[in-house]
JSON list of C-alpha atoms in Angstrom, two decimals:
[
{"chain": "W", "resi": 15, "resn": "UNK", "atom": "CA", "xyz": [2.73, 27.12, -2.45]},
{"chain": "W", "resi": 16, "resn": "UNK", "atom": "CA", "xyz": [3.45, 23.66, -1.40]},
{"chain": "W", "resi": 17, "resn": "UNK", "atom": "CA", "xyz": [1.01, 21.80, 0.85]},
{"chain": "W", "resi": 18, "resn": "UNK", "atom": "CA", "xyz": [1.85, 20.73, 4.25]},
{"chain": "W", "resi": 19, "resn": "UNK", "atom": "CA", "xyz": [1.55, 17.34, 5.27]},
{"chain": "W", "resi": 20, "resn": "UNK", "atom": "CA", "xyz": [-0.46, 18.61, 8.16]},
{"chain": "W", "resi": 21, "resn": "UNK", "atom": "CA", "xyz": [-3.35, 20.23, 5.88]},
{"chain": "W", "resi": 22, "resn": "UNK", "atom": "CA", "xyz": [-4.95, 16.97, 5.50]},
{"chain": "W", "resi": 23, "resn": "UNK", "atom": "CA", "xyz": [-5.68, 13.41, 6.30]},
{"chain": "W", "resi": 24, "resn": "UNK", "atom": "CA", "xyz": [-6.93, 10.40, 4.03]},
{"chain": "W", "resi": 25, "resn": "UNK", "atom": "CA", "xyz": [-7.90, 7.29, 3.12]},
{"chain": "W", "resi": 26, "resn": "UNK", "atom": "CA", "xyz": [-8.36, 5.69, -0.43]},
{"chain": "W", "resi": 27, "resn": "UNK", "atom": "CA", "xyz": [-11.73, 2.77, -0.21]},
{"chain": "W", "resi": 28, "resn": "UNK", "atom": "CA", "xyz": [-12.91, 0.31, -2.32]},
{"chain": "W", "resi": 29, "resn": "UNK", "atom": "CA", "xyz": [-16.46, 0.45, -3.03]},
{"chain": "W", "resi": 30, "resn": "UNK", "atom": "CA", "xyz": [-17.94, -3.20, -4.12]},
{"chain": "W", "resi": 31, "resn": "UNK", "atom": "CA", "xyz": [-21.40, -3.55, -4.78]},
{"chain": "W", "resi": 32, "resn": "UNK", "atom": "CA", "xyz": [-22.85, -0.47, -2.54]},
{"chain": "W", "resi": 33, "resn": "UNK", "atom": "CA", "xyz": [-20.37, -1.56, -0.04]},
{"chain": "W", "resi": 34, "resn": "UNK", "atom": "CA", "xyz": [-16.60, -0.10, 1.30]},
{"chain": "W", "resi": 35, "resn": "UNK", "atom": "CA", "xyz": [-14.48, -2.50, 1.40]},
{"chain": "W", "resi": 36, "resn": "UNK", "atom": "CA", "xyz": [-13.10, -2.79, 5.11]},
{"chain": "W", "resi": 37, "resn": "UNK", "atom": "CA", "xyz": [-14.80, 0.15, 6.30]},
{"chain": "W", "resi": 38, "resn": "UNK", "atom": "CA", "xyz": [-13.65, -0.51, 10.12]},
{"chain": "W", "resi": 39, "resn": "UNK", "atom": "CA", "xyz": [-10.30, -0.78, 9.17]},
{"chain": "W", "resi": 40, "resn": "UNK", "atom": "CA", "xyz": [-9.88, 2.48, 7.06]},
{"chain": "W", "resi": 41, "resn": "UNK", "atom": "CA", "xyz": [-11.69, 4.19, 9.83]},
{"chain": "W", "resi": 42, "resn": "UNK", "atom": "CA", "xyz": [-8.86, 3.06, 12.46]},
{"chain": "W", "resi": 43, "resn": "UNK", "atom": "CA", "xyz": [-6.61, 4.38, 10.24]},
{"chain": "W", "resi": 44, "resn": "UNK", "atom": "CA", "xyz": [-7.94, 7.28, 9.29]},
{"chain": "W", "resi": 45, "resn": "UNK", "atom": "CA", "xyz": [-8.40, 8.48, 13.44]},
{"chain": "W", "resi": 46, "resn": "UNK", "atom": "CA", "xyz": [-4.84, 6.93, 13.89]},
{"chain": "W", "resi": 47, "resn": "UNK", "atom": "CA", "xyz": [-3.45, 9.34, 11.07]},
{"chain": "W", "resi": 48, "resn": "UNK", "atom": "CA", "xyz": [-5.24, 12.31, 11.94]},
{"chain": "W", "resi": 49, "resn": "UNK", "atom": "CA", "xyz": [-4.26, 12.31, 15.52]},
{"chain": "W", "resi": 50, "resn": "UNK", "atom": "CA", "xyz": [-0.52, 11.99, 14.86]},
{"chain": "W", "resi": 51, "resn": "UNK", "atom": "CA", "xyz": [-1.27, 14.79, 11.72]},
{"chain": "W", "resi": 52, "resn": "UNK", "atom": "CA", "xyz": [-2.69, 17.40, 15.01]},
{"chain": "W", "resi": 53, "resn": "UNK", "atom": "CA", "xyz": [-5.97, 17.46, 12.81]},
{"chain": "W", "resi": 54, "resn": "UNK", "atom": "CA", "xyz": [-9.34, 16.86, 14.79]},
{"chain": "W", "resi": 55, "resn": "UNK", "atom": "CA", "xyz": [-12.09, 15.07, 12.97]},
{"chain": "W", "resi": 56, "resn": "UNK", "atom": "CA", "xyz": [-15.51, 13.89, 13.36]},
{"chain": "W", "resi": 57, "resn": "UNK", "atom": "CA", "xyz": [-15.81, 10.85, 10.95]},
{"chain": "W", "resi": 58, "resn": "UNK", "atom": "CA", "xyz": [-19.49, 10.85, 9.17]},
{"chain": "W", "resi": 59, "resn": "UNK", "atom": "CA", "xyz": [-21.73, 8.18, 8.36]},
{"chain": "W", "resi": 60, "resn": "UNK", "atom": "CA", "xyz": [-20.00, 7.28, 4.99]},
{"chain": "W", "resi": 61, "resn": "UNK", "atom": "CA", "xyz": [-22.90, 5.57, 2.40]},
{"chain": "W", "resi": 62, "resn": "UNK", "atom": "CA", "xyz": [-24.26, 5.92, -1.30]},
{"chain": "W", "resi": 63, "resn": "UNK", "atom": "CA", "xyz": [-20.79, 6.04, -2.89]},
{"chain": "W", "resi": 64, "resn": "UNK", "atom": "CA", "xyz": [-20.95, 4.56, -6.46]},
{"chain": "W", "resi": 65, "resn": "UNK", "atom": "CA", "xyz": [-18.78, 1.32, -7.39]},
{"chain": "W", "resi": 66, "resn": "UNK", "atom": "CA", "xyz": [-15.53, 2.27, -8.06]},
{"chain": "W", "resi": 67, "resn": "UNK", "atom": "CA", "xyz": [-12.12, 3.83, -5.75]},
{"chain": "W", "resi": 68, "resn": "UNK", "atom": "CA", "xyz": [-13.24, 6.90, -3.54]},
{"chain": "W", "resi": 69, "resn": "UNK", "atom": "CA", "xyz": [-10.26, 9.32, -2.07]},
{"chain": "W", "resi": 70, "resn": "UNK", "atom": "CA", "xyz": [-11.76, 10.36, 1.39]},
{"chain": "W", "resi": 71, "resn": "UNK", "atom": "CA", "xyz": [-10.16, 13.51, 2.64]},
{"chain": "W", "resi": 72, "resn": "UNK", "atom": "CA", "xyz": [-10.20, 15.81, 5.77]},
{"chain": "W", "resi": 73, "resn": "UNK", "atom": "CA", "xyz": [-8.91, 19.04, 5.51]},
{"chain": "W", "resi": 74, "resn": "UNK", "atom": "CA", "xyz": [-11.48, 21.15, 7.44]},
{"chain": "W", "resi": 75, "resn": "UNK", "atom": "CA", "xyz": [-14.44, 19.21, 5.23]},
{"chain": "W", "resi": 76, "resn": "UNK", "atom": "CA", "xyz": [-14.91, 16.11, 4.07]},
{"chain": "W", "resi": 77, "resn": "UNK", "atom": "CA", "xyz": [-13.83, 16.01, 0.32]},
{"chain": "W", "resi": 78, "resn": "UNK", "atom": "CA", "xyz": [-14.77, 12.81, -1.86]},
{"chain": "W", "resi": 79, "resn": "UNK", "atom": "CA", "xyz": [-13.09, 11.85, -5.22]},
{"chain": "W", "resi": 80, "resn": "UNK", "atom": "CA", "xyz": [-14.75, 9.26, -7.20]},
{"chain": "W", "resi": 81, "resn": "UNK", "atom": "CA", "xyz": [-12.63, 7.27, -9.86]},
{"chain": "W", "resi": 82, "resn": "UNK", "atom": "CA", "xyz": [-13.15, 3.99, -11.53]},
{"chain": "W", "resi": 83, "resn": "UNK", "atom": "CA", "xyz": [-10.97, 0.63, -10.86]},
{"chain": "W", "resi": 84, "resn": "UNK", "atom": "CA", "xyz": [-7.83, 0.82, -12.79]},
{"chain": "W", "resi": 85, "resn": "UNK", "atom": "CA", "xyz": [-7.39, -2.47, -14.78]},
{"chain": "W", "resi": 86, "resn": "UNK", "atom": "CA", "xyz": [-6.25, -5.04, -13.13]},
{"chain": "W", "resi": 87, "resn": "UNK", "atom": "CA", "xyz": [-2.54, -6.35, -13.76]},
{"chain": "W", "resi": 88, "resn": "UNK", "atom": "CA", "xyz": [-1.55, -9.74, -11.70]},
{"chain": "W", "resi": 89, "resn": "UNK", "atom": "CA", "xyz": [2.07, -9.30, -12.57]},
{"chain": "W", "resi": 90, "resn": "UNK", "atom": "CA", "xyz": [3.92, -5.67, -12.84]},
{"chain": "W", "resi": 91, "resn": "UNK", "atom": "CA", "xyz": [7.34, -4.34, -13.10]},
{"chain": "W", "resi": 92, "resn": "UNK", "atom": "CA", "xyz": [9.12, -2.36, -10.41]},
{"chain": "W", "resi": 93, "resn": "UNK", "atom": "CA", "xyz": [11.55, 0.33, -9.85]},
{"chain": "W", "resi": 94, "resn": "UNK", "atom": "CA", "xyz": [13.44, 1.33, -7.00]},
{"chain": "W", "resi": 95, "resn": "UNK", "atom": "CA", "xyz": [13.04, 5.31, -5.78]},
{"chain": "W", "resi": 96, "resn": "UNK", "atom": "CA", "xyz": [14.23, 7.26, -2.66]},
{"chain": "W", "resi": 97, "resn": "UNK", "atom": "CA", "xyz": [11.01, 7.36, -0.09]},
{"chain": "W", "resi": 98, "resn": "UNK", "atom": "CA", "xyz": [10.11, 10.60, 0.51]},
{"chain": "W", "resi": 99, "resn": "UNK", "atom": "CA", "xyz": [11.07, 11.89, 3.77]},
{"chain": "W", "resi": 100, "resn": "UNK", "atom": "CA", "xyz": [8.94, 13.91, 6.51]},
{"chain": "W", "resi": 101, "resn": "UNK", "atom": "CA", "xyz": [9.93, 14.29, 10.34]},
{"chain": "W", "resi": 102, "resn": "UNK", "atom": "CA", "xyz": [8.89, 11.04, 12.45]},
{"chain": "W", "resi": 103, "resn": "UNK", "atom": "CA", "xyz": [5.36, 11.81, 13.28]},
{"chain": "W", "resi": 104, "resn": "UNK", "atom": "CA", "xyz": [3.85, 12.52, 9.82]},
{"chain": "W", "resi": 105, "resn": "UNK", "atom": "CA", "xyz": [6.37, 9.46, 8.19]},
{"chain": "W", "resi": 106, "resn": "UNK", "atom": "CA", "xyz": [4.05, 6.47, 7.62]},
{"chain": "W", "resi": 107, "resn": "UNK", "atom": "CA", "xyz": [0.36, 8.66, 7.40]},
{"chain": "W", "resi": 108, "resn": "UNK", "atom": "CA", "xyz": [-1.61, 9.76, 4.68]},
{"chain": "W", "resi": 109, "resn": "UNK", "atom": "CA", "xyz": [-1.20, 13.27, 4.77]},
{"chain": "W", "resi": 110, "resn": "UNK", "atom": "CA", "xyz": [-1.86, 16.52, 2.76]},
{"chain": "W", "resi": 111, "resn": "UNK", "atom": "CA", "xyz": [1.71, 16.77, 1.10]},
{"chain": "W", "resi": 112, "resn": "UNK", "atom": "CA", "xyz": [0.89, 13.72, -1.20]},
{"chain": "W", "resi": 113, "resn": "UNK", "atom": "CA", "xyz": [2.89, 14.61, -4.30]},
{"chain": "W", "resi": 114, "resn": "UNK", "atom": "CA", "xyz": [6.41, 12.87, -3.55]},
{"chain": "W", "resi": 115, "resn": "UNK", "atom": "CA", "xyz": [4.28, 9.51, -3.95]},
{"chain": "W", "resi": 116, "resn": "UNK", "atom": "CA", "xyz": [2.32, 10.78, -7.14]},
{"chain": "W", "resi": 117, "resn": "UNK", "atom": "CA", "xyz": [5.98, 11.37, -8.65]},
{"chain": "W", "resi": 118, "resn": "UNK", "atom": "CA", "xyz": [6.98, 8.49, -7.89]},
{"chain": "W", "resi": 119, "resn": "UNK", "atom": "CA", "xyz": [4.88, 6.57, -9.83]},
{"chain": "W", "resi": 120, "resn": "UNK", "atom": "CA", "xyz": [5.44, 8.55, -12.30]},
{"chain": "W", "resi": 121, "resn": "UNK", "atom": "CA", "xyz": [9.05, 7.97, -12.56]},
{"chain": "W", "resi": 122, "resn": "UNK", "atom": "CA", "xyz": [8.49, 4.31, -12.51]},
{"chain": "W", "resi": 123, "resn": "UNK", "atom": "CA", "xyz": [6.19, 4.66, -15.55]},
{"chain": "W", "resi": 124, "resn": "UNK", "atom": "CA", "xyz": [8.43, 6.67, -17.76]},
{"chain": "W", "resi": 125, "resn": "UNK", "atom": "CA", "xyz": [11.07, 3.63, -16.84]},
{"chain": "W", "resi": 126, "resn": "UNK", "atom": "CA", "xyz": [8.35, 1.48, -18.09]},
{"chain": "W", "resi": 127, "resn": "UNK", "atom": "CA", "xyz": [7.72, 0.04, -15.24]},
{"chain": "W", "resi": 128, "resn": "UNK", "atom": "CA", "xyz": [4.32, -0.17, -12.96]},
{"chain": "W", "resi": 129, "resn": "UNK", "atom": "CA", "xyz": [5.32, 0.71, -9.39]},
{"chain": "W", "resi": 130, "resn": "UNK", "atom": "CA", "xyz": [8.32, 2.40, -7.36]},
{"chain": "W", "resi": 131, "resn": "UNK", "atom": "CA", "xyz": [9.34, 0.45, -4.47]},
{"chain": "W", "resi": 132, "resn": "UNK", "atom": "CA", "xyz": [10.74, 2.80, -2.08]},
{"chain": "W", "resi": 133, "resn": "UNK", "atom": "CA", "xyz": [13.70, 2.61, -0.25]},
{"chain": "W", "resi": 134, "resn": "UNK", "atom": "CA", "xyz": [15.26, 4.62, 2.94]},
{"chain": "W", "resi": 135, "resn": "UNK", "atom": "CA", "xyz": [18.34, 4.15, 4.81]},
{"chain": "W", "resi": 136, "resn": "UNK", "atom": "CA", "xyz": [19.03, 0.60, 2.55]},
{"chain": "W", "resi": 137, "resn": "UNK", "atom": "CA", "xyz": [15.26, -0.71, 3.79]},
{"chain": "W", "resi": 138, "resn": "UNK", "atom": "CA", "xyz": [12.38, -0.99, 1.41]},
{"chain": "W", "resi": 139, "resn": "UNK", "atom": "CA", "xyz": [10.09, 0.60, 3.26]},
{"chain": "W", "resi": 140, "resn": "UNK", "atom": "CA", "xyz": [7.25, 1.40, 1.39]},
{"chain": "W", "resi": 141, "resn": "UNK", "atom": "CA", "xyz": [5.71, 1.57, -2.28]},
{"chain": "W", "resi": 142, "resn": "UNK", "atom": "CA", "xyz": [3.91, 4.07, -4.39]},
{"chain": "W", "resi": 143, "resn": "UNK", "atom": "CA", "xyz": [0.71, 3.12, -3.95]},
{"chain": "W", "resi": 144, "resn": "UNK", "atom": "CA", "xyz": [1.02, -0.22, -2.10]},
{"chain": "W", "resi": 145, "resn": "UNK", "atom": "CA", "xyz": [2.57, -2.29, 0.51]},
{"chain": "W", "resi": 146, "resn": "UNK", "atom": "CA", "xyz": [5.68, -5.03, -0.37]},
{"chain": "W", "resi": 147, "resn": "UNK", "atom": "CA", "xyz": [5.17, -8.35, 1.28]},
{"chain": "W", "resi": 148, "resn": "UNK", "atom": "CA", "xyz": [7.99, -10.80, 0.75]},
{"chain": "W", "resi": 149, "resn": "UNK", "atom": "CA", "xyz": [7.84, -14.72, 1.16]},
{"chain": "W", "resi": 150, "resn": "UNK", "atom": "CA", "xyz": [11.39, -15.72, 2.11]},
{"chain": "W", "resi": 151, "resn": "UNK", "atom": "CA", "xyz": [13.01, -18.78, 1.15]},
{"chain": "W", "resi": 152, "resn": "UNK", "atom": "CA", "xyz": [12.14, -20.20, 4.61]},
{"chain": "W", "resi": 153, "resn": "UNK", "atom": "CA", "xyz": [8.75, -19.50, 3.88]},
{"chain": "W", "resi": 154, "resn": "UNK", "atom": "CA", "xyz": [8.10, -16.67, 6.11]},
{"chain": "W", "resi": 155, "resn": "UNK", "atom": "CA", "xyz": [6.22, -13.95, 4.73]},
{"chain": "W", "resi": 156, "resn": "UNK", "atom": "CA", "xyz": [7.72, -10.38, 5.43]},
{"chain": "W", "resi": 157, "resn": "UNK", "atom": "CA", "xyz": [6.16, -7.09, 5.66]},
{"chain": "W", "resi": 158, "resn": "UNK", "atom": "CA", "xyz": [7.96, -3.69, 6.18]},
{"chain": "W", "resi": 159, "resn": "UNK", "atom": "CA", "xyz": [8.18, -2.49, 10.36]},
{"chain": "W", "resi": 160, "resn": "UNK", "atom": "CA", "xyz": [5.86, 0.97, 10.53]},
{"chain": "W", "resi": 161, "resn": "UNK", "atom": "CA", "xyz": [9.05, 2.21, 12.68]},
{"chain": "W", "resi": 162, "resn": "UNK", "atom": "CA", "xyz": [10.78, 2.43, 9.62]},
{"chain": "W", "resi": 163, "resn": "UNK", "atom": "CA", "xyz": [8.33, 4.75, 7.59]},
{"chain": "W", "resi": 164, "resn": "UNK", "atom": "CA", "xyz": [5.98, 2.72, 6.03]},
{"chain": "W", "resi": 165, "resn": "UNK", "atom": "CA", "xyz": [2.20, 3.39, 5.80]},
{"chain": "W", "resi": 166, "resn": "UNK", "atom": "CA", "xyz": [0.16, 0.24, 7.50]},
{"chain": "W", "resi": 167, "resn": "UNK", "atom": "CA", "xyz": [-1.82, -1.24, 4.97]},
{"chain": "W", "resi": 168, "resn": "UNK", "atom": "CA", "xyz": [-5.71, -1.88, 5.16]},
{"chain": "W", "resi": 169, "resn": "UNK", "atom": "CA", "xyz": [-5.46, -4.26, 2.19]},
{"chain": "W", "resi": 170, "resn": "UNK", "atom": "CA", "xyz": [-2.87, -6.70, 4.29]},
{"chain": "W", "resi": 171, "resn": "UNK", "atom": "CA", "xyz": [-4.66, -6.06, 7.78]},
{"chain": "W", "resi": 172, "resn": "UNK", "atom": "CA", "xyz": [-7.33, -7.70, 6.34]},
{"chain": "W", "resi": 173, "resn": "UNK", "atom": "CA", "xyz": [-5.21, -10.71, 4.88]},
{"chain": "W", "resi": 174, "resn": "UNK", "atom": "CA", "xyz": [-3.04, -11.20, 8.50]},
{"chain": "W", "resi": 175, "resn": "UNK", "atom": "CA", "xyz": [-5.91, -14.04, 9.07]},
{"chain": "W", "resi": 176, "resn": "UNK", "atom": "CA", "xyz": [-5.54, -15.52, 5.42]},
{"chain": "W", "resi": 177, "resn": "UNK", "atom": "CA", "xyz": [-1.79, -16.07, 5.56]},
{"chain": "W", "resi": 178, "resn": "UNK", "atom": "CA", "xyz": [-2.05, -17.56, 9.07]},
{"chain": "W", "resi": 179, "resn": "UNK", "atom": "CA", "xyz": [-4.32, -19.96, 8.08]},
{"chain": "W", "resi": 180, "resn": "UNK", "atom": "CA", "xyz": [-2.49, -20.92, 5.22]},
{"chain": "W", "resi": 181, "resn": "UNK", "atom": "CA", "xyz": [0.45, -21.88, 7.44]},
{"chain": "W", "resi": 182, "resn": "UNK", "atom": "CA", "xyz": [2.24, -18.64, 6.24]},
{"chain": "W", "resi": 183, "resn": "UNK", "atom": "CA", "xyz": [4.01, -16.66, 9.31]},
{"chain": "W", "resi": 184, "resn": "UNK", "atom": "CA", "xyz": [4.40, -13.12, 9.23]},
{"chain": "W", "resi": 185, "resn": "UNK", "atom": "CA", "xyz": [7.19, -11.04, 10.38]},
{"chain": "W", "resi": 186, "resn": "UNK", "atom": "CA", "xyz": [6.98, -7.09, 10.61]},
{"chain": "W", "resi": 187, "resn": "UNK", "atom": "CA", "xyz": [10.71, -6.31, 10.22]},
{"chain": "W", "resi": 188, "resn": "UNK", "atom": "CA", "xyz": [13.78, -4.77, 8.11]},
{"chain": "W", "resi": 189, "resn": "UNK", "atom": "CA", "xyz": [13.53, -5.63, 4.55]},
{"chain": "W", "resi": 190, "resn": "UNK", "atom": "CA", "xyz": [16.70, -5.37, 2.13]},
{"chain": "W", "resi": 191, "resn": "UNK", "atom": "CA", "xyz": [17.31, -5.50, -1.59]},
{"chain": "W", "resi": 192, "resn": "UNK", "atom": "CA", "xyz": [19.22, -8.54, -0.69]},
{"chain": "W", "resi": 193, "resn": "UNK", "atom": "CA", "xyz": [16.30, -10.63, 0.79]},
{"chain": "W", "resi": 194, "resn": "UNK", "atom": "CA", "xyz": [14.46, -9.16, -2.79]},
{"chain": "W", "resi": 195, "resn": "UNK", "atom": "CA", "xyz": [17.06, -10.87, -4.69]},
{"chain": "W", "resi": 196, "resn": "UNK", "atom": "CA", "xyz": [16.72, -14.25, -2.90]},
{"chain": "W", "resi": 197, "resn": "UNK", "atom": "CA", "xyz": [13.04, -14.42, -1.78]},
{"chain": "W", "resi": 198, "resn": "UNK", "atom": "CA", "xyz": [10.43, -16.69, -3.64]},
{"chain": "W", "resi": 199, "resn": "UNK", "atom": "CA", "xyz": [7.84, -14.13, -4.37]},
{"chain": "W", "resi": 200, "resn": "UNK", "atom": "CA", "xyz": [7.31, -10.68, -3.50]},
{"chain": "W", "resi": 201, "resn": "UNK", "atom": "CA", "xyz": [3.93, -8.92, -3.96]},
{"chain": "W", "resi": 202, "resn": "UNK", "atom": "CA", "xyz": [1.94, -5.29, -3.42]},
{"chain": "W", "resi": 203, "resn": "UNK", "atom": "CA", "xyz": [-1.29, -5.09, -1.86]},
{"chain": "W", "resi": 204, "resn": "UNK", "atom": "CA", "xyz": [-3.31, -1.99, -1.90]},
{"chain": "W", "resi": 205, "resn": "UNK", "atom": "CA", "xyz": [-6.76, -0.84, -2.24]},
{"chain": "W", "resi": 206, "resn": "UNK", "atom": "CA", "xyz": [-6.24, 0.09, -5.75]},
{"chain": "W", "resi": 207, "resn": "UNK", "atom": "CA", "xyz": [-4.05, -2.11, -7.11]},
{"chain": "W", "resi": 208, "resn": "UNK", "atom": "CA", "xyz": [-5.53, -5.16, -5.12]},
{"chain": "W", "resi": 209, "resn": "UNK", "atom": "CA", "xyz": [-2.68, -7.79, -5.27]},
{"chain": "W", "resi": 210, "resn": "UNK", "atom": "CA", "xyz": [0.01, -8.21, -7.91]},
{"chain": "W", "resi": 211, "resn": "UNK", "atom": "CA", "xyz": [3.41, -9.74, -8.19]},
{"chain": "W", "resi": 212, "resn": "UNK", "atom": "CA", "xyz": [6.52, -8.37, -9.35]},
{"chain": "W", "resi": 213, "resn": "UNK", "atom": "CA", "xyz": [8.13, -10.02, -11.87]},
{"chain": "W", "resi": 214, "resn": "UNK", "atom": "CA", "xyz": [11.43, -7.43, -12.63]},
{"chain": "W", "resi": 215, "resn": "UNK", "atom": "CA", "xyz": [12.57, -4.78, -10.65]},
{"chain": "W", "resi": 216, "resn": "UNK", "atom": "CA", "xyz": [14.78, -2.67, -13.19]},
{"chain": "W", "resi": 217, "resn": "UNK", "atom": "CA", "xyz": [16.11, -5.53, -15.20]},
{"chain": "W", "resi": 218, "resn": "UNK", "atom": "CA", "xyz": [16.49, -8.22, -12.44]},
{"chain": "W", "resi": 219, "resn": "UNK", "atom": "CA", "xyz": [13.86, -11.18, -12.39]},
{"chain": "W", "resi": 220, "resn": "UNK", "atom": "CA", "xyz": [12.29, -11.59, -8.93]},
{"chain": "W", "resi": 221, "resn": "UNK", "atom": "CA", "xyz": [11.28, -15.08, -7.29]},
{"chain": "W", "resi": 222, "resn": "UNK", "atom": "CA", "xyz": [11.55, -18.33, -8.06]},
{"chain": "W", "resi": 223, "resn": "UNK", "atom": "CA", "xyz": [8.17, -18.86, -9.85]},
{"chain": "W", "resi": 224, "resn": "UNK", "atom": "CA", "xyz": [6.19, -19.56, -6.89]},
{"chain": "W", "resi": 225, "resn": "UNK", "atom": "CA", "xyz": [2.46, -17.95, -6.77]},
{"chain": "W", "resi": 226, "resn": "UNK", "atom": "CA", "xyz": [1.58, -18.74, -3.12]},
{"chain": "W", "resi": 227, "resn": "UNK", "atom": "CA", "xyz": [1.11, -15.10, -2.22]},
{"chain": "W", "resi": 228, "resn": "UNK", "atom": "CA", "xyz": [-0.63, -13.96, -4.75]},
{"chain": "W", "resi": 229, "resn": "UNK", "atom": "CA", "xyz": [-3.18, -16.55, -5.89]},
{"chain": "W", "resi": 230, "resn": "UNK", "atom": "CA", "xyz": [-4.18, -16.86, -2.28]},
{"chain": "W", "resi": 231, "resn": "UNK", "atom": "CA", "xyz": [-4.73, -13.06, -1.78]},
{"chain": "W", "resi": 232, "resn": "UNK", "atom": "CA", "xyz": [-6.65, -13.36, -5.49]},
{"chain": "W", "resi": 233, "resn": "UNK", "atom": "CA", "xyz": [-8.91, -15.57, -4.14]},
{"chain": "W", "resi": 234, "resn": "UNK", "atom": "CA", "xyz": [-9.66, -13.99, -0.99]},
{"chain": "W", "resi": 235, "resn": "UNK", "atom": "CA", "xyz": [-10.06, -10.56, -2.68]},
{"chain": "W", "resi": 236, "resn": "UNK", "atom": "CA", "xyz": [-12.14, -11.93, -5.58]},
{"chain": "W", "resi": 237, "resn": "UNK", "atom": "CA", "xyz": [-9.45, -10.80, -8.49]},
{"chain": "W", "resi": 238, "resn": "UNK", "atom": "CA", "xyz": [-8.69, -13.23, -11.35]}
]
């Protein structure tokens, strides 16, 4: 039987040294999702989880999955994929009917490739596993609307401050496999993945060689 989005809500931390990694933010999320999901919860006091990636899930208890830190790649391969599609108030949370996503990466690795970028109505909305940002050639760094489907990222919540600084402006908006074809870097963040730049989506090179993005993000999130 297939699971309804509605049967559960989520988050996926990042445990460093004892500590989860942007606890406050996950926690807005996690509220945000589960109120738009019709799913009441009462968040605990969330402590002793071992170093590593830890699914938290609601689904009438709390449910914890434990797995290690993948190995990190800097630079990955892409493939575009339709996004999955669920009516407007479940688009854009992380829900109970999970699987589209999980396929999705799996398509992009029997391509050969690390990541599905996914794509609705002409926009890249969305990835697998992880949130596109895209530095245009003006220099303005471009993240996908949450009007259009996307799931807000913790990981680039928390780096809003870092690209500011950096004299990097951010615009929440429409993006198109055109502005992928002439940006100067496009990136993922994501609890799991941490930051990484695509080089090649299918066969096409991405960017102009530029490494703003990503060495910035490396150094904030303490990834070589």
């Amino acid at each position: 039987m297939m699971a309804s989005p509605r049967d559960e809500v989520f988050t996926t931390v990042a445990v460093i040294n004892g500590e989860i990694e942007f606890l406050d933010l996950h926690l807005e999320r996690l509220n945000e999702h589960a109120n738009r999901l019709d799913i009441e919860i009462n968040v605990p006091n969330f402590q002793n989880f071992e170093d590593g990636l830890v699914r938290i899930a609601f689904s009438g208890n709390w449910n914890y999955e434990h797995r290690s830190f993948p190995m990190y790649k800097p630079k990955i391969r892409a493939i575009y994929a339709k996004a999955p599609e669920f009516e407007d108030s479940v688009m854009g949370t992380k829900h109970g009917h999970w699987q589209p996503y999980h396929e999705a990466k799996i398509q992009a690795n029997a391509q050969g490739a690390d990541i599905s970028l996914l794509v609705k109505d002409e926009l890249v909305i969305d990835a697998d596993r992880a949130s596109p940002i895209l530095l245009d050639p003006q220099g303005i760094a471009w993240a996908s609307d949450e009007r259009n489907g996307s799931v807000r990222s913790v990981t680039f919540g928390a780096l809003i401050g870092l690209f500011t600084q950096n004299g990097i402006p951010i615009q929440f908006g429409n993006i198109t496999k055109k502005m992928i074809e002439k940006c100067q870097e496009l990136i993922v963040v994501g609890t799991g993945m941490r930051v990484a730049m695509i080089s090649h989506i299918h066969t096409q090179k991405i960017g102009n060689g530029t490494h703003r993005m990503l060495k910035m993000c490396q150094k904030f999130l303490e990834v070589r």
